[in-house]
CSV table of C-alpha atoms in Angstrom, one decimal:
chain,number,residue,atom,x,y,z
A,11,MET,CA,-16.8,-32.1,-4.6
A,12,THR,CA,-17.5,-31.6,-8.3
A,13,ALA,CA,-16.8,-28.1,-9.5
A,14,THR,CA,-19.8,-26.1,-10.6
A,15,PRO,CA,-19.3,-24.9,-14.2
A,16,PRO,CA,-19.5,-21.1,-14.7
A,17,THR,CA,-22.8,-19.9,-16.0
A,18,ARG,CA,-24.2,-16.6,-17.3
A,19,PRO,CA,-26.4,-15.2,-14.6
A,20,TRP,CA,-30.0,-14.7,-15.7
A,21,THR,CA,-29.9,-11.2,-14.2
A,22,LEU,CA,-27.2,-10.3,-16.7
A,23,ARG,CA,-29.1,-12.0,-19.5
A,24,VAL,CA,-32.2,-10.0,-18.8
A,25,LEU,CA,-30.4,-6.7,-18.4
A,26,GLU,CA,-28.3,-7.2,-21.5
A,27,GLY,CA,-31.4,-8.1,-23.5
A,28,VAL,CA,-32.7,-4.6,-23.4
A,29,PRO,CA,-31.6,-2.7,-26.5
A,30,LEU,CA,-30.7,0.5,-24.6
A,31,SER,CA,-27.5,2.1,-23.3
A,32,PRO,CA,-26.8,1.6,-19.6
A,33,ALA,CA,-27.7,5.2,-18.8
A,34,ALA,CA,-30.9,5.2,-20.8
A,35,PHE,CA,-31.8,1.8,-19.3
A,36,GLY,CA,-31.3,3.2,-15.8
A,37,VAL,CA,-33.7,6.1,-16.6
A,38,VAL,CA,-36.3,3.8,-18.0
A,39,PHE,CA,-36.0,1.6,-15.0
A,40,VAL,CA,-36.5,4.5,-12.6
A,41,VAL,CA,-39.6,5.7,-14.5
A,42,GLY,CA,-41.0,2.2,-14.7
A,43,TYR,CA,-40.6,1.6,-11.0
A,44,LEU,CA,-42.4,4.9,-10.1
A,45,LEU,CA,-45.3,4.1,-12.4
A,46,LEU,CA,-45.5,0.6,-11.0
A,47,HIS,CA,-45.3,2.0,-7.5
A,48,VAL,CA,-48.4,4.2,-8.2
A,49,ALA,CA,-50.2,1.4,-10.0
A,50,VAL,CA,-49.8,-1.1,-7.2
A,51,HIS,CA,-51.0,1.4,-4.6
A,52,ALA,CA,-54.0,2.4,-6.7
A,53,ALA,CA,-55.0,-1.2,-7.4
A,54,THR,CA,-54.9,-2.0,-3.7
A,55,GLY,CA,-56.9,1.1,-2.7
A,56,ARG,CA,-53.9,2.6,-0.9
A,57,LEU,CA,-53.1,5.5,-3.2
A,58,GLU,CA,-52.7,7.8,-0.2
A,59,ASP,CA,-49.7,5.7,0.9
A,60,SER,CA,-47.9,6.2,-2.3
A,61,ARG,CA,-46.6,9.6,-1.2
A,62,ILE,CA,-45.8,10.9,-4.7
A,63,VAL,CA,-49.2,11.4,-6.5
A,64,LEU,CA,-51.3,13.4,-4.1
A,65,PRO,CA,-51.6,17.2,-4.5
A,66,VAL,CA,-48.5,19.1,-3.1
A,67,PHE,CA,-47.0,15.6,-2.4
A,68,TRP,CA,-43.7,17.4,-1.6
A,69,GLU,CA,-45.3,18.5,1.6
A,70,ARG,CA,-46.0,15.0,2.7
A,71,PRO,CA,-43.4,13.3,5.0
A,72,ARG,CA,-40.9,10.9,3.5
A,73,TRP,CA,-42.0,11.3,-0.2
A,74,TRP,CA,-38.4,11.8,-1.1
A,75,THR,CA,-37.5,8.3,-0.1
A,76,GLU,CA,-39.6,6.8,-2.9
A,77,VAL,CA,-37.6,8.8,-5.5
A,78,VAL,CA,-34.3,7.8,-3.9
A,79,ASN,CA,-35.3,4.1,-3.9
A,80,ALA,CA,-36.2,4.3,-7.5
A,81,ALA,CA,-32.9,6.0,-8.3
A,82,LEU,CA,-31.0,3.3,-6.4
A,83,LEU,CA,-32.8,0.5,-8.3
A,84,GLY,CA,-32.2,2.1,-11.7
A,85,TYR,CA,-28.6,2.9,-10.9
A,86,LEU,CA,-27.8,-0.6,-9.7
A,87,ALA,CA,-29.3,-2.1,-12.9
A,88,ALA,CA,-27.3,0.3,-15.0
A,89,MET,CA,-24.2,-0.3,-12.9
A,90,ILE,CA,-24.2,-4.0,-13.7
A,91,ARG,CA,-24.4,-3.4,-17.4
A,92,TYR,CA,-21.8,-0.6,-17.4
A,93,GLY,CA,-19.4,-2.7,-15.4
A,94,MET,CA,-19.6,-5.6,-17.9
A,95,HIS,CA,-19.2,-3.2,-20.8
A,96,GLY,CA,-16.2,-1.6,-19.1
A,97,ALA,CA,-14.6,-5.0,-18.4
A,98,ALA,CA,-14.9,-6.0,-22.1
A,99,ARG,CA,-13.2,-2.7,-23.1
A,100,ASP,CA,-10.4,-3.2,-20.6
A,101,LEU,CA,-9.7,-6.7,-21.8
A,102,ALA,CA,-9.6,-5.5,-25.4
A,103,ASP,CA,-7.2,-2.7,-24.6
A,104,LEU,CA,-4.9,-5.2,-22.8
A,105,ARG,CA,-4.7,-7.5,-25.9
A,106,PRO,CA,-1.3,-6.2,-27.1
A,107,VAL,CA,0.5,-7.1,-23.8
A,108,LEU,CA,-1.2,-10.5,-23.2
A,109,ARG,CA,0.7,-13.8,-23.7
A,110,CYS,CA,-2.1,-15.8,-25.3
A,111,SER,CA,-3.1,-17.0,-28.8
A,112,ARG,CA,-6.0,-15.6,-30.7
A,113,ALA,CA,-8.2,-18.6,-29.6
A,114,GLU,CA,-7.2,-18.2,-25.9
A,115,PHE,CA,-8.0,-14.4,-26.1
A,116,ALA,CA,-11.4,-15.2,-27.6
A,117,ALA,CA,-12.1,-17.6,-24.8
A,118,LEU,CA,-11.2,-14.9,-22.2
A,119,GLN,CA,-13.6,-12.5,-23.9
A,120,ARG,CA,-16.4,-15.1,-23.9
A,121,GLY,CA,-15.7,-16.0,-20.3
A,122,LEU,CA,-16.2,-12.4,-19.0
A,123,ALA,CA,-19.9,-12.9,-18.7
A,124,PHE,CA,-19.7,-16.3,-17.0
A,125,PHE,CA,-19.4,-16.7,-13.3
A,126,ASP,CA,-19.2,-19.4,-10.6
A,127,PRO,CA,-22.9,-19.5,-9.5
A,128,ARG,CA,-22.1,-20.5,-5.9
A,129,PRO,CA,-20.3,-17.4,-4.6
A,130,LEU,CA,-22.5,-15.1,-6.7
A,131,LEU,CA,-25.6,-16.7,-5.1
A,132,ALA,CA,-24.1,-16.6,-1.6
A,133,ILE,CA,-23.3,-12.8,-1.9
A,134,THR,CA,-26.8,-12.1,-3.4
A,135,ALA,CA,-28.6,-14.2,-0.8
A,136,LEU,CA,-26.8,-12.3,2.0
A,137,ALA,CA,-27.7,-8.9,0.4
A,138,VAL,CA,-31.4,-10.0,0.0
A,139,VAL,CA,-31.6,-11.2,3.6
A,140,LEU,CA,-30.1,-7.9,5.0
A,141,ALA,CA,-32.3,-5.8,2.7
A,142,SER,CA,-35.4,-7.8,3.8
A,143,CYS,CA,-34.5,-7.3,7.5
A,144,VAL,CA,-34.4,-3.6,6.8
A,145,ALA,CA,-37.8,-3.7,5.2
A,146,LEU,CA,-39.3,-5.7,8.1
A,147,PHE,CA,-37.6,-4.3,11.2
A,148,ASP,CA,-36.3,-0.8,10.5
A,149,PRO,CA,-38.6,1.5,12.6
A,150,ARG,CA,-37.7,4.4,10.3
A,151,ILE,CA,-39.7,2.8,7.5
A,152,TRP,CA,-42.8,2.4,9.7
A,153,PRO,CA,-42.8,5.5,11.9
A,154,ASP,CA,-46.6,5.9,12.1
A,155,GLY,CA,-48.2,3.2,14.2
A,156,GLY,CA,-45.5,0.6,13.6
A,157,ARG,CA,-45.1,-2.1,11.0
A,158,PRO,CA,-48.4,-3.4,9.5
A,159,PRO,CA,-49.2,-7.1,9.4
A,160,LEU,CA,-47.4,-9.3,6.8
A,161,THR,CA,-50.5,-9.5,4.7
A,162,ASP,CA,-50.7,-5.7,4.2
A,163,PRO,CA,-50.2,-4.8,0.6
A,164,VAL,CA,-48.0,-1.8,1.3
A,165,LEU,CA,-45.7,-3.9,3.5
A,166,LEU,CA,-45.5,-6.5,0.7
A,167,TRP,CA,-44.6,-3.8,-1.8
A,168,VAL,CA,-41.9,-2.5,0.5
A,169,LEU,CA,-40.6,-6.0,1.1
A,170,GLY,CA,-40.5,-6.7,-2.6
A,171,ARG,CA,-38.7,-3.5,-3.3
A,172,HIS,CA,-36.1,-4.3,-0.8
A,173,VAL,CA,-35.7,-7.9,-2.1
A,174,LEU,CA,-35.1,-6.5,-5.6
A,175,LEU,CA,-32.7,-3.9,-4.2
A,176,GLY,CA,-30.8,-6.6,-2.3
A,177,TRP,CA,-30.8,-8.8,-5.4
A,178,LEU,CA,-29.3,-6.2,-7.7
A,179,LEU,CA,-26.8,-5.1,-5.1
A,180,GLY,CA,-25.7,-8.6,-4.5
A,181,GLN,CA,-25.4,-9.4,-8.2
A,182,ALA,CA,-23.4,-6.2,-8.8
A,183,LEU,CA,-21.0,-6.9,-5.9
A,184,GLY,CA,-20.7,-10.6,-6.8
A,185,MET,CA,-19.9,-9.9,-10.4
A,186,ASP,CA,-17.5,-7.1,-9.6
A,187,VAL,CA,-15.6,-9.3,-7.1
A,188,ALA,CA,-15.3,-12.1,-9.7
A,189,LEU,CA,-14.2,-9.8,-12.5
A,190,THR,CA,-11.7,-8.1,-10.1
A,191,ARG,CA,-10.1,-11.5,-9.3
A,192,ARG,CA,-10.1,-12.4,-13.0
A,193,PHE,CA,-8.2,-9.3,-14.0
A,194,SER,CA,-5.8,-9.8,-11.1
A,195,ARG,CA,-5.1,-13.3,-12.3
A,196,ILE,CA,-4.6,-12.1,-15.9
A,197,GLY,CA,-2.1,-9.6,-14.6
A,198,ALA,CA,-0.2,-12.2,-12.7
A,199,GLU,CA,-0.2,-14.9,-15.4
A,200,ARG,CA,-0.5,-13.5,-18.9
A,201,VAL,CA,1.0,-10.0,-19.0
A,202,ARG,CA,4.3,-9.1,-20.8
A,203,VAL,CA,5.9,-6.3,-18.8
A,204,ASP,CA,8.0,-3.6,-20.4
A,205,LEU,CA,9.6,-1.9,-17.4
A,206,PHE,CA,10.4,1.2,-19.4
A,207,ASP,CA,6.8,1.7,-20.6
A,208,LEU,CA,4.1,0.7,-18.2
A,209,SER,CA,1.4,2.7,-20.1
A,210,PRO,CA,-0.1,-0.5,-21.8
A,211,LEU,CA,-0.9,-1.7,-18.3
A,212,ALA,CA,-3.2,1.3,-17.6
A,213,PRO,CA,-6.4,-0.7,-18.2
A,214,PHE,CA,-5.8,-2.5,-14.9
A,215,ALA,CA,-5.8,0.9,-13.0
A,216,ARG,CA,-8.6,2.2,-15.2
A,217,ARG,CA,-10.8,-0.8,-14.1
A,218,GLY,CA,-10.1,0.0,-10.4
A,219,LEU,CA,-10.9,3.7,-10.9
A,220,ARG,CA,-14.1,2.9,-12.7
A,221,THR,CA,-15.3,0.7,-9.8
A,222,VAL,CA,-14.4,3.4,-7.4
A,223,LEU,CA,-16.4,5.9,-9.4
A,224,LEU,CA,-19.4,3.6,-9.6
A,225,TYR,CA,-19.3,3.0,-5.8
A,226,ALA,CA,-18.9,6.8,-5.2
A,227,ILE,CA,-22.0,7.6,-7.4
A,228,GLY,CA,-24.0,4.9,-5.6
A,229,THR,CA,-22.9,6.3,-2.2
A,230,ALA,CA,-23.9,9.8,-3.4
A,231,ILE,CA,-27.4,8.5,-4.4
A,232,PHE,CA,-27.8,6.6,-1.1
A,233,SER,CA,-26.8,9.7,0.9
A,234,LEU,CA,-29.9,11.5,-0.4
A,235,PHE,CA,-31.8,9.5,2.2
A,236,TRP,CA,-30.3,11.9,4.7
A,237,LEU,CA,-32.4,14.7,3.2
A,238,GLU,CA,-35.4,13.1,4.9
A,239,PRO,CA,-34.9,13.3,8.7
A,240,ALA,CA,-37.2,10.4,9.4
A,241,THR,CA,-35.0,8.0,7.5
A,242,ALA,CA,-31.5,9.3,8.3
A,243,GLY,CA,-29.5,7.6,11.0
A,244,SER,CA,-26.5,5.6,12.1
A,245,GLY,CA,-27.5,2.6,10.0
A,246,ASN,CA,-27.2,4.7,6.8
A,247,ALA,CA,-23.9,6.0,8.0
A,248,LEU,CA,-22.5,2.5,8.6
A,249,LEU,CA,-23.5,1.3,5.2
A,250,LEU,CA,-22.0,4.4,3.6
A,251,VAL,CA,-18.7,3.7,5.4
A,252,VAL,CA,-18.8,0.1,4.1
A,253,LEU,CA,-19.3,1.3,0.6
A,254,VAL,CA,-16.5,3.8,0.8
A,255,ALA,CA,-14.2,1.1,2.2
A,256,LEU,CA,-15.2,-1.1,-0.8
A,257,ALA,CA,-14.4,1.7,-3.2
A,258,ILE,CA,-10.9,2.1,-1.7
A,259,ALA,CA,-10.2,-1.6,-1.9
A,260,ALA,CA,-11.5,-1.6,-5.5
A,261,LEU,CA,-8.5,0.5,-6.7
A,262,VAL,CA,-5.9,-1.9,-5.4
A,263,LEU,CA,-7.4,-5.4,-5.9
A,264,PRO,CA,-7.5,-5.4,-9.8
A,265,VAL,CA,-3.8,-4.5,-10.0
A,266,ARG,CA,-2.4,-6.9,-7.4
A,267,GLY,CA,-1.6,-9.5,-10.1
A,268,VAL,CA,0.1,-7.1,-12.5
A,269,HIS,CA,1.9,-5.5,-9.5
A,270,GLY,CA,3.4,-8.9,-8.8
A,271,SER,CA,4.4,-9.2,-12.5
A,272,ILE,CA,6.1,-5.8,-12.5
A,273,ARG,CA,7.9,-6.5,-9.3
A,274,ALA,CA,9.1,-9.9,-10.5
A,275,ALA,CA,10.3,-8.5,-13.8
A,276,LYS,CA,12.0,-5.6,-12.0
A,277,ALA,CA,13.8,-8.0,-9.7
A,278,ARG,CA,15.0,-10.2,-12.6
A,279,GLU,CA,16.4,-7.2,-14.6
A,280,LEU,CA,18.1,-5.8,-11.5
A,281,ASP,CA,19.7,-9.1,-10.7
A,282,TRP,CA,21.0,-9.3,-14.3
A,283,VAL,CA,22.3,-5.8,-14.3
A,284,ARG,CA,23.9,-6.1,-10.9
A,285,ALA,CA,25.6,-9.3,-11.9
A,286,ALA,CA,26.9,-7.6,-15.0
A,287,ILE,CA,28.2,-4.7,-12.9
A,288,ARG,CA,30.0,-7.0,-10.5
A,289,SER,CA,31.6,-8.8,-13.5
A,290,HIS,CA,32.8,-5.5,-15.0
A,291,LEU,CA,34.1,-4.3,-11.6
A,292,ALA,CA,36.1,-7.5,-11.3
A,293,ALA,CA,37.5,-6.9,-14.8
A,294,LEU,CA,38.5,-3.4,-13.8
A,295,ARG,CA,40.4,-4.7,-10.8
A,296,ASP,CA,42.5,-6.8,-13.1
A,297,THR,CA,44.0,-3.9,-15.0
A,298,GLY,CA,46.1,-6.1,-17.1
A,299,ALA,CA,43.2,-8.1,-18.4
A,300,PRO,CA,42.2,-7.4,-22.1
A,301,ALA,CA,38.6,-6.9,-21.0
A,302,SER,CA,39.4,-4.1,-18.6
A,303,GLY,CA,39.0,-1.4,-21.3
A,304,THR,CA,35.6,-2.8,-22.4
A,305,ALA,CA,34.5,-2.9,-18.8
A,306,ALA,CA,35.4,0.7,-18.2
A,307,ALA,CA,33.4,1.8,-21.2
A,308,ARG,CA,30.3,-0.3,-20.4
A,309,LEU,CA,30.1,0.3,-16.6
A,310,PRO,CA,28.6,3.8,-16.7
A,311,ALA,CA,25.8,2.6,-19.0
A,312,LEU,CA,25.1,-0.4,-16.7
A,313,LEU,CA,25.0,1.9,-13.7
A,314,ASP,CA,22.6,4.2,-15.5
A,315,VAL,CA,20.3,1.2,-16.4
A,316,GLU,CA,20.4,0.2,-12.7
A,317,ARG,CA,19.2,3.6,-11.6
A,318,ARG,CA,16.4,3.6,-14.2
A,319,LEU,CA,15.3,0.2,-13.1
A,320,GLU,CA,15.3,1.2,-9.4
A,321,SER,CA,13.1,4.1,-10.2
A,322,VAL,CA,10.5,2.0,-12.0
A,323,ARG,CA,7.2,2.1,-10.0
A,324,GLU,CA,5.8,-1.3,-9.1
A,325,TRP,CA,2.2,-0.3,-9.3
A,326,PRO,CA,0.6,0.8,-12.6
A,327,PHE,CA,-0.6,4.1,-11.1
A,328,ASP,CA,0.5,7.6,-12.1
A,329,VAL,CA,-0.2,11.0,-10.6
A,330,SER,CA,-3.4,11.4,-12.6
A,331,THR,CA,-4.7,8.0,-11.4
A,332,LEU,CA,-4.2,9.0,-7.7
A,333,VAL,CA,-5.8,12.5,-8.3
A,334,ARG,CA,-8.8,11.0,-9.9
A,335,PHE,CA,-9.1,8.4,-7.1
A,336,ALA,CA,-9.0,11.2,-4.5
A,337,LEU,CA,-11.7,13.1,-6.4
A,338,TYR,CA,-14.0,10.0,-6.6
A,339,VAL,CA,-13.6,9.2,-2.9
A,340,THR,CA,-14.3,12.8,-2.1
A,341,LEU,CA,-17.5,12.6,-4.1
A,342,GLY,CA,-18.7,9.7,-2.0
A,343,VAL,CA,-17.6,11.0,1.4
A,344,GLY,CA,-18.5,14.6,0.6
A,345,SER,CA,-22.0,13.6,-0.5
A,346,TRP,CA,-22.4,11.7,2.8
A,347,LEU,CA,-21.1,14.5,5.0
A,348,GLY,CA,-23.0,17.2,3.1
A,349,ALA,CA,-26.3,15.3,3.2
A,350,ALA,CA,-25.8,14.5,6.9
A,351,LEU,CA,-25.2,18.2,7.6
A,352,VAL,CA,-28.4,19.2,5.6
A,353,GLU,CA,-30.3,16.5,7.7
A,354,ARG,CA,-29.1,18.1,10.9
A,355,LEU,CA,-30.1,21.6,9.8
A,356,LEU,CA,-33.5,20.4,8.7
A,357,GLY,CA,-34.0,18.6,12.0
A,358,ALA,CA,-33.0,21.7,13.9
A,359,ALA,CA,-35.4,23.8,11.8
A,360,LEU,CA,-38.3,21.5,12.3
A,361,ASP,CA,-37.8,21.1,16.1
């Protein structure tokens, strides 16, 4: 089978074509979605179903879900852009320790925005299908009288929103998986390792932490659905658990390659030092040999080097990395548990 050449996804081309920062773009996306939401409902004569434009709309059931949907869409769009910008910065920061020519490094930089279209499309299609099933079959979306017919304009709007949500989520996950594998491969194949100074390898851990933070923020936004009792439930909890699991994996996967490089370099150096120690010990046993004095002088230094090599960590994580990871995961899990508790309290108060 002929390999499909990497391409630059049109989603990325569209998002990168907007001359705004990722955060500003996300805000504009949210506002634009809400305005379009109102415009579509007004044009179809269903303004009462928009939930967010009527007087005292905050007293209407499930108005909050429209705001959360808008926030999720804007966040996913900003997340894609921010993830690409972060990957470019990480690669630039790794330049001093990469074994590659200037032309090879330029090719790595250009290749960051190009992806194999088949796995990216497969992940995106799966996310779109799952999101569409939620729009069509989740009874919490249609609590009053059941789901309307497929020709109903409100149903078409909800279905379109979920298709867009699935598309952005699939694109974000697909690109992140591809970039994670790419950085892992760079760490395995192109990195020069200085066992006594692992700080230049920090961008690998920083990439994992950034992904964990992005997933944690997304989880926190999603958890806001729990504030609306009609939409909270086990399905939301399952998805949140999946997102947290992805965040945990995101810390480790980008550094697998450089972990292997550190481990291999450490093993090579320890083999050399231990061979030298054995050679010097043999010289000391032969007290009449001219080299015995030199061996006695050098042996303490070799033993000290061996101890230092054994203490070298094989993962490019330090204490601050682990602390930040714990804080980010706590943000995601804490928002989930906190919102679930608020949902239970609201439910009890309304019963």
